[in-house]
CSV table of C-alpha atoms and ligand atoms in Angstrom, one decimal:
chain,number,residue,atom,x,y,z
R,1,MET,CA,0.0,-0.3,0.0
R,2,SER,CA,1.9,3.4,-1.0
R,3,SER,CA,-0.2,7.0,0.0
R,4,ASP,CA,0.5,10.1,-1.1
R,5,LEU,CA,-0.9,13.4,0.6
R,6,VAL,CA,-2.1,16.6,-1.5
R,7,GLU,CA,-2.7,19.0,-0.2
R,8,ASN,CA,-6.9,18.4,-0.2
R,9,VAL,CA,-7.0,15.0,-1.2
R,10,LEU,CA,-5.4,11.2,0.6
R,11,VAL,CA,-4.8,9.3,-2.3
R,12,GLU,CA,-4.0,5.5,-1.4
R,13,ARG,CA,-3.2,2.4,-3.2
R,14,ARG,CA,-5.4,-0.5,-1.8
R,15,GLY,CA,-4.6,-3.6,-4.5
R,16,ARG,CA,-5.8,-3.2,-7.7
R,17,VAL,CA,-8.1,-0.3,-5.9
R,18,THR,CA,-7.3,3.9,-5.9
R,19,LEU,CA,-8.4,5.1,-3.0
R,20,VAL,CA,-9.1,8.4,-2.9
R,21,THR,CA,-10.1,10.1,0.5
R,22,LEU,CA,-11.3,13.8,0.5
R,23,ASN,CA,-9.6,15.6,3.5
R,24,ARG,CA,-10.9,19.2,4.5
R,25,PRO,CA,-12.3,18.5,8.1
R,26,GLU,CA,-12.3,21.8,9.2
R,27,ALA,CA,-14.8,22.7,6.7
R,28,LEU,CA,-16.7,19.0,6.1
R,29,ASN,CA,-15.0,18.3,2.8
R,30,ALA,CA,-16.5,21.8,1.1
R,31,LEU,CA,-15.4,21.6,-2.3
R,32,ASN,CA,-13.2,24.1,-3.2
R,33,LEU,CA,-11.5,24.1,-6.4
R,34,ALA,CA,-8.2,23.2,-5.2
R,35,THR,CA,-10.3,19.9,-4.3
R,36,MET,CA,-11.6,19.9,-7.5
R,37,THR,CA,-8.4,19.9,-9.1
R,38,GLU,CA,-7.0,17.7,-6.5
R,39,VAL,CA,-9.6,14.9,-6.9
R,40,VAL,CA,-10.0,14.9,-10.6
R,41,ALA,CA,-6.1,14.6,-10.7
R,42,ALA,CA,-6.1,11.7,-8.5
R,43,VAL,CA,-9.0,10.2,-10.5
R,44,ARG,CA,-7.5,10.6,-13.8
R,45,ALA,CA,-3.9,9.1,-12.9
R,46,ALA,CA,-5.9,6.1,-11.7
R,47,ASP,CA,-7.6,5.9,-15.2
R,48,ALA,CA,-4.9,6.0,-17.2
R,49,ASP,CA,-2.9,3.7,-14.5
R,50,PRO,CA,-2.8,-0.2,-16.2
R,51,GLY,CA,-2.8,-1.7,-12.4
R,52,VAL,CA,-5.8,0.0,-11.3
R,53,GLY,CA,-9.3,-1.6,-11.6
R,54,ALA,CA,-11.7,0.7,-9.7
R,55,VAL,CA,-11.6,3.9,-7.6
R,56,VAL,CA,-13.3,4.8,-4.2
R,57,LEU,CA,-14.6,8.2,-3.6
R,58,THR,CA,-14.8,8.9,0.6
R,59,GLY,CA,-14.8,11.4,2.9
R,60,SER,CA,-15.3,11.2,6.7
R,61,ALA,CA,-16.9,9.8,9.1
R,62,LYS,CA,-19.2,13.3,9.5
R,63,ALA,CA,-19.3,14.2,5.8
R,64,PHE,CA,-18.5,13.2,2.2
R,65,ALA,CA,-18.4,16.1,1.8
R,66,ALA,CA,-21.1,19.3,3.1
R,67,GLY,CA,-21.5,21.1,-0.6
R,68,ALA,CA,-18.9,23.8,-2.9
R,69,ASP,CA,-17.3,25.4,-0.4
R,70,ILE,CA,-19.3,28.8,0.2
R,71,LYS,CA,-16.8,31.0,1.5
R,72,GLU,CA,-14.5,30.8,-1.7
R,73,MET,CA,-18.0,30.9,-3.3
R,74,ALA,CA,-19.3,33.8,-1.7
R,75,SER,CA,-18.0,37.0,-3.5
R,76,GLN,CA,-17.9,35.6,-7.1
R,77,ASP,CA,-19.9,38.1,-9.2
R,78,HIS,CA,-21.6,36.6,-12.2
R,79,LEU,CA,-18.8,37.6,-14.8
R,80,GLN,CA,-16.3,36.0,-12.5
R,81,MET,CA,-18.7,32.6,-12.7
R,82,TYR,CA,-19.4,33.4,-16.4
R,83,ARG,CA,-15.1,33.5,-17.3
R,84,ALA,CA,-14.1,30.8,-15.3
R,85,ASP,CA,-16.9,28.1,-15.9
R,86,TRP,CA,-17.2,27.4,-12.4
R,87,PHE,CA,-17.2,24.3,-11.7
R,88,ARG,CA,-16.8,22.7,-15.0
R,89,GLY,CA,-13.6,21.2,-14.6
R,90,TRP,CA,-16.2,18.7,-12.0
R,91,GLU,CA,-17.0,17.1,-15.6
R,92,ASP,CA,-14.2,16.1,-16.6
R,93,LEU,CA,-14.6,13.3,-13.4
R,94,THR,CA,-17.3,12.2,-15.4
R,95,ARG,CA,-15.1,11.2,-18.7
R,96,VAL,CA,-12.8,8.8,-16.6
R,97,ARG,CA,-13.7,4.8,-18.1
R,98,ILE,CA,-12.5,3.2,-14.8
R,99,PRO,CA,-16.0,2.9,-12.4
R,100,VAL,CA,-15.6,5.2,-9.8
R,101,ILE,CA,-17.7,4.3,-6.1
R,102,ALA,CA,-18.5,6.4,-4.6
R,103,ALA,CA,-18.9,6.0,0.1
R,104,VAL,CA,-20.2,8.1,1.7
R,105,SER,CA,-20.6,9.0,5.1
R,106,GLY,CA,-22.4,11.6,7.1
R,107,TYR,CA,-24.1,14.5,5.6
R,108,ALA,CA,-23.4,14.3,1.2
R,109,LEU,CA,-25.4,17.4,0.5
R,110,GLY,CA,-25.7,19.8,-2.7
R,111,GLY,CA,-21.5,19.6,-4.6
R,112,GLY,CA,-21.4,16.9,-2.5
R,113,CYS,CA,-24.5,15.0,-3.2
R,114,GLU,CA,-24.1,16.1,-6.7
R,115,LEU,CA,-19.4,14.9,-6.3
R,116,ALA,CA,-21.3,11.0,-5.5
R,117,MET,CA,-23.7,11.3,-8.4
R,118,MET,CA,-21.1,12.0,-10.8
R,119,CYS,CA,-19.4,8.3,-9.4
R,120,ASP,CA,-21.1,5.1,-11.2
R,121,LEU,CA,-22.1,4.2,-7.9
R,122,ILE,CA,-22.9,5.3,-4.2
R,123,ILE,CA,-23.2,3.4,-1.7
R,124,ALA,CA,-24.5,4.9,1.7
R,125,ALA,CA,-23.2,4.1,5.2
R,126,GLU,CA,-26.2,4.1,7.7
R,127,ASN,CA,-25.4,7.8,8.7
R,128,ALA,CA,-25.2,9.4,5.6
R,129,LYS,CA,-27.4,12.1,4.7
R,130,PHE,CA,-28.0,13.6,1.1
R,131,GLY,CA,-29.4,16.9,0.0
R,132,GLN,CA,-29.9,19.7,-2.7
R,133,PRO,CA,-29.7,22.8,0.3
R,134,GLU,CA,-28.7,25.4,-2.4
R,135,ILE,CA,-32.4,26.6,-2.6
R,136,ASN,CA,-31.5,27.6,1.1
R,137,LEU,CA,-28.7,29.9,0.3
R,138,GLY,CA,-30.1,31.5,-3.0
R,139,VAL,CA,-29.0,29.6,-5.8
R,140,ILE,CA,-30.0,26.5,-7.5
R,141,PRO,CA,-27.5,23.1,-8.1
R,142,GLY,CA,-24.8,24.4,-10.1
R,143,MET,CA,-22.9,21.0,-10.3
R,144,GLY,CA,-25.3,18.6,-12.2
R,145,GLY,CA,-27.7,17.8,-9.5
R,146,SER,CA,-31.2,18.6,-11.1
R,147,GLN,CA,-30.1,16.6,-14.1
R,148,ARG,CA,-28.1,13.8,-12.6
R,149,LEU,CA,-30.9,13.7,-9.8
R,150,THR,CA,-33.6,14.1,-11.5
R,151,ARG,CA,-32.3,11.0,-14.0
R,152,ALA,CA,-31.6,9.1,-10.8
R,153,VAL,CA,-34.4,9.8,-8.6
R,154,GLY,CA,-37.2,11.0,-10.7
R,155,LYS,CA,-39.5,14.3,-11.5
R,156,ALA,CA,-41.1,14.2,-8.1
R,157,LYS,CA,-38.4,13.3,-5.9
R,158,ALA,CA,-36.2,15.3,-7.8
R,159,MET,CA,-38.2,18.4,-7.6
R,160,ASP,CA,-38.9,17.9,-3.6
R,161,LEU,CA,-35.8,17.8,-2.9
R,162,VAL,CA,-34.3,20.5,-5.0
R,163,LEU,CA,-37.4,22.9,-4.0
R,164,THR,CA,-37.3,22.3,0.0
R,165,GLY,CA,-33.9,21.5,0.1
R,166,ARG,CA,-34.7,19.2,2.8
R,167,MET,CA,-32.0,16.0,3.4
R,168,ILE,CA,-33.4,12.6,3.4
R,169,ASP,CA,-31.2,9.9,5.3
R,170,ALA,CA,-29.6,6.6,3.7
R,171,ALA,CA,-33.0,4.7,3.8
R,172,GLU,CA,-34.9,6.7,1.7
R,173,ALA,CA,-32.1,7.3,-0.4
R,174,GLU,CA,-32.2,3.5,-1.7
R,175,ARG,CA,-36.0,3.2,-1.9
R,176,SER,CA,-35.8,6.3,-4.7
R,177,GLY,CA,-32.5,4.7,-6.2
R,178,LEU,CA,-30.2,7.3,-5.3
R,179,VAL,CA,-27.8,4.9,-3.6
R,180,SER,CA,-26.6,1.4,-4.6
R,181,ARG,CA,-27.1,-0.4,-1.1
R,182,VAL,CA,-26.8,0.7,2.9
R,183,VAL,CA,-23.9,-0.6,4.8
R,184,PRO,CA,-23.1,-0.3,8.7
R,185,THR,CA,-21.6,2.7,8.9
R,186,GLU,CA,-18.3,1.5,10.4
R,187,SER,CA,-18.0,-1.3,7.7
R,188,LEU,CA,-18.5,1.5,4.9
R,189,LEU,CA,-14.9,1.6,3.9
R,190,GLU,CA,-14.3,-1.9,4.0
R,191,GLU,CA,-17.4,-2.7,2.0
R,192,ALA,CA,-16.9,-0.2,-0.8
R,193,LEU,CA,-13.3,-1.4,-1.1
R,194,ALA,CA,-14.7,-5.4,-1.5
R,195,VAL,CA,-17.2,-4.1,-4.4
R,196,ALA,CA,-14.3,-2.5,-6.2
R,197,GLU,CA,-11.9,-5.4,-5.5
R,198,THR,CA,-14.2,-7.5,-7.2
R,199,ILE,CA,-15.2,-5.4,-9.7
R,200,ALA,CA,-11.2,-4.9,-10.4
R,201,SER,CA,-11.2,-8.3,-11.2
R,202,LYS,CA,-13.5,-8.9,-14.3
R,203,SER,CA,-11.7,-8.2,-17.4
R,204,LYS,CA,-10.9,-4.4,-17.3
R,205,PRO,CA,-12.0,-3.3,-21.3
R,206,VAL,CA,-15.2,-5.4,-20.3
R,207,ALA,CA,-16.3,-2.9,-17.5
R,208,MET,CA,-15.3,0.2,-19.0
R,209,MET,CA,-17.6,-0.9,-21.9
R,210,ALA,CA,-19.9,-1.5,-19.5
R,211,LYS,CA,-19.6,1.3,-17.2
R,212,GLU,CA,-20.2,3.1,-21.1
R,213,ALA,CA,-23.4,2.0,-22.1
R,214,VAL,CA,-24.9,2.2,-18.9
R,215,ASN,CA,-23.9,5.6,-19.2
R,216,THR,CA,-25.4,6.0,-22.3
R,217,ALA,CA,-28.7,5.4,-21.5
R,218,PHE,CA,-28.5,8.3,-19.0
R,219,GLU,CA,-27.6,10.5,-22.0
R,220,THR,CA,-29.3,8.7,-25.6
R,221,GLY,CA,-32.8,7.7,-26.5
R,222,LEU,CA,-33.8,4.2,-25.8
R,223,ALA,CA,-33.1,2.9,-29.9
R,224,GLN,CA,-30.2,4.2,-29.7
R,225,GLY,CA,-28.7,3.3,-26.9
R,226,VAL,CA,-29.6,-0.5,-27.4
R,227,VAL,CA,-28.1,-0.2,-30.4
R,228,PHE,CA,-25.3,1.2,-29.1
R,229,GLU,CA,-25.5,-1.4,-26.1
R,230,ARG,CA,-25.2,-4.6,-28.9
R,231,ARG,CA,-22.5,-2.7,-31.2
R,232,LEU,CA,-20.4,-3.2,-27.8
R,233,PHE,CA,-21.7,-6.3,-27.3
R,234,HIS,CA,-20.5,-7.5,-30.3
R,235,SER,CA,-17.2,-6.1,-30.9
R,236,LEU,CA,-16.6,-8.4,-27.0
R,237,PHE,CA,-16.5,-11.3,-29.3
R,238,GLY,CA,-13.3,-10.4,-30.9
R,239,THR,CA,-11.9,-10.1,-27.7
R,240,PRO,CA,-9.3,-13.1,-25.8
R,241,ASP,CA,-11.7,-12.1,-22.1
R,242,GLN,CA,-15.0,-13.5,-24.0
R,243,MET,CA,-12.9,-16.9,-24.7
R,244,GLU,CA,-11.9,-17.3,-21.9
R,245,GLY,CA,-14.8,-16.4,-19.8
R,246,MET,CA,-16.9,-18.8,-22.3
R,247,ALA,CA,-14.2,-21.1,-21.8
R,248,ALA,CA,-14.5,-21.3,-18.0
R,249,PHE,CA,-18.0,-21.6,-17.7
R,250,GLN,CA,-18.0,-24.7,-19.8
R,251,GLU,CA,-15.6,-26.2,-17.8
R,252,LYS,CA,-16.3,-25.3,-14.6
R,253,ARG,CA,-13.4,-23.7,-13.4
R,254,PRO,CA,-13.4,-19.6,-12.8
R,255,ALA,CA,-12.3,-17.4,-15.3
R,256,GLU,CA,-8.7,-16.2,-15.7
R,257,PHE,CA,-9.2,-12.0,-17.1
R,258,ASN,CA,-7.1,-9.2,-18.4
R,259,GLN,CA,-7.1,-7.0,-16.1
R,260,GLY,CA,-4.6,-4.3,-17.8
A,301,LIG,C1,-22.6,23.5,-5.9
A,301,LIG,C2,-23.5,23.9,-5.5
A,301,LIG,C3,-24.0,25.2,-6.7
A,301,LIG,O1,-24.4,23.1,-5.9
A,301,LIG,C4,-23.8,24.6,-4.9
A,301,LIG,C5,-23.4,23.8,-3.5
A,301,LIG,O2,-23.0,22.8,-3.2
A,301,LIG,S1,-23.6,25.5,-1.9
A,301,LIG,C6,-23.7,24.5,-0.4
A,301,LIG,C7,-24.6,23.7,-0.4
A,301,LIG,N1,-24.1,22.6,0.8
A,301,LIG,C8,-25.0,23.9,2.4
A,301,LIG,O3,-25.7,24.6,1.8
A,301,LIG,C9,-24.7,23.1,3.4
A,301,LIG,C10,-23.8,23.7,4.5
A,301,LIG,N2,-23.7,23.5,5.2
A,301,LIG,C11,-24.2,23.0,7.0
A,301,LIG,O4,-25.3,23.2,6.7
A,301,LIG,C12,-23.5,22.4,7.9
A,301,LIG,O5,-22.1,22.8,7.5
A,301,LIG,C13,-24.2,21.2,8.0
A,301,LIG,C14,-25.4,21.1,8.1
A,301,LIG,C15,-23.4,20.5,6.9
A,301,LIG,C16,-22.9,20.7,9.5
A,301,LIG,O6,-23.3,21.6,10.5
A,301,LIG,P1,-22.9,21.7,12.0
A,301,LIG,O7,-22.6,20.1,12.0
A,301,LIG,O8,-23.4,22.0,13.3
A,301,LIG,O9,-21.3,21.9,11.0
A,301,LIG,P2,-20.6,23.4,11.3
A,301,LIG,O10,-20.6,24.4,12.3
A,301,LIG,O11,-21.8,24.1,10.4
A,301,LIG,O12,-19.5,23.0,10.3
A,301,LIG,C17,-17.8,22.8,10.2
A,301,LIG,C18,-17.1,23.8,9.6
A,301,LIG,O13,-17.5,23.4,8.0
A,301,LIG,C19,-18.0,24.6,7.7
A,301,LIG,N3,-19.0,24.4,6.1
A,301,LIG,C20,-19.8,23.5,6.3
A,301,LIG,N4,-19.6,23.1,5.0
A,301,LIG,C21,-19.1,24.5,4.6
A,301,LIG,C22,-19.0,24.9,3.0
A,301,LIG,N5,-20.2,24.2,2.4
A,301,LIG,N6,-18.8,25.7,2.2
A,301,LIG,C23,-17.5,26.1,3.4
A,301,LIG,N7,-17.9,25.8,4.6
A,301,LIG,C24,-18.5,24.9,5.3
A,301,LIG,C25,-18.5,25.7,8.7
A,301,LIG,O14,-18.6,26.8,8.0
A,301,LIG,C26,-17.2,25.1,9.5
A,301,LIG,O15,-16.3,26.0,9.7
A,301,LIG,P3,-15.8,27.1,11.0
A,301,LIG,O16,-17.0,28.1,10.1
A,301,LIG,O17,-16.3,27.3,12.2
A,301,LIG,O18,-14.8,27.9,10.5
């Protein structure tokens, strides 16, 4: 296990998984621009590393992230926001090709909830609290929340959360389809790393294509998405991992996939 502390983020290697931990406890991991740069750089480095098959992004027990850094944003004016295209950098996280898991304990509010939703799946601790409270600050979500939350939980629940600013607990988040699983708070990291390791043990190119196919459902219409999926599926019949996976099934043995 190697580890590297950048200013606001701790990056560790755990087997075939990169663990990225937000590290601004004094501000409940509020997401300032420096944190954005460091998180995106860490996840992109993991994506480029042939030995890494998945990333886990987490925060502290009290807060995954309590939102964008209000103190950093408060004094900006319209033209400064527009010129800097404030928050655009976070979109780079959604372009990485290996699966990224958000392991959420405590608060995931505003930009924190939006950051979790940029990941491919969210595993929540029982103490997790999600919300889009921007309306209480006189703004609306600005890191994709109104779009990704609506796709994840549907219009009714998204309107409720965005218009009232209320928080939901892990159980409601799971019922709503926002999170994949809820686990005991004390075992969150262990569970998230185990899921990540399971994903990393699969064929890496196949996991990347599976991610791309599911994401296409978010971004295109049904007919286009189904054709895209079928074309990816066909292309896998040119890979050793398809041959290995199907041979292993017939020979009643575990498959040994290429993870590079
Ligand atoms: C990205 C967009 C465009 O979508 C917008 C956003 O994300 S806007 C931000 C949305 N988030 C919020 O509105 C949540 C703000 N935080 C809180 O409401 C509370 O901190 C809390 C309910 C999460 C926790 O309350 P409590 O336990 O009482 O802790 P605090 O004393 O409030 O906080 C400790 C410390 O952290 C600082 N803090 C917390 N959140 C932020 C933040 N989003 N930005 C900057 N700083 C934050 C808080 O100010 C405290 O520090 P000190 O002031 O004591 O130095």
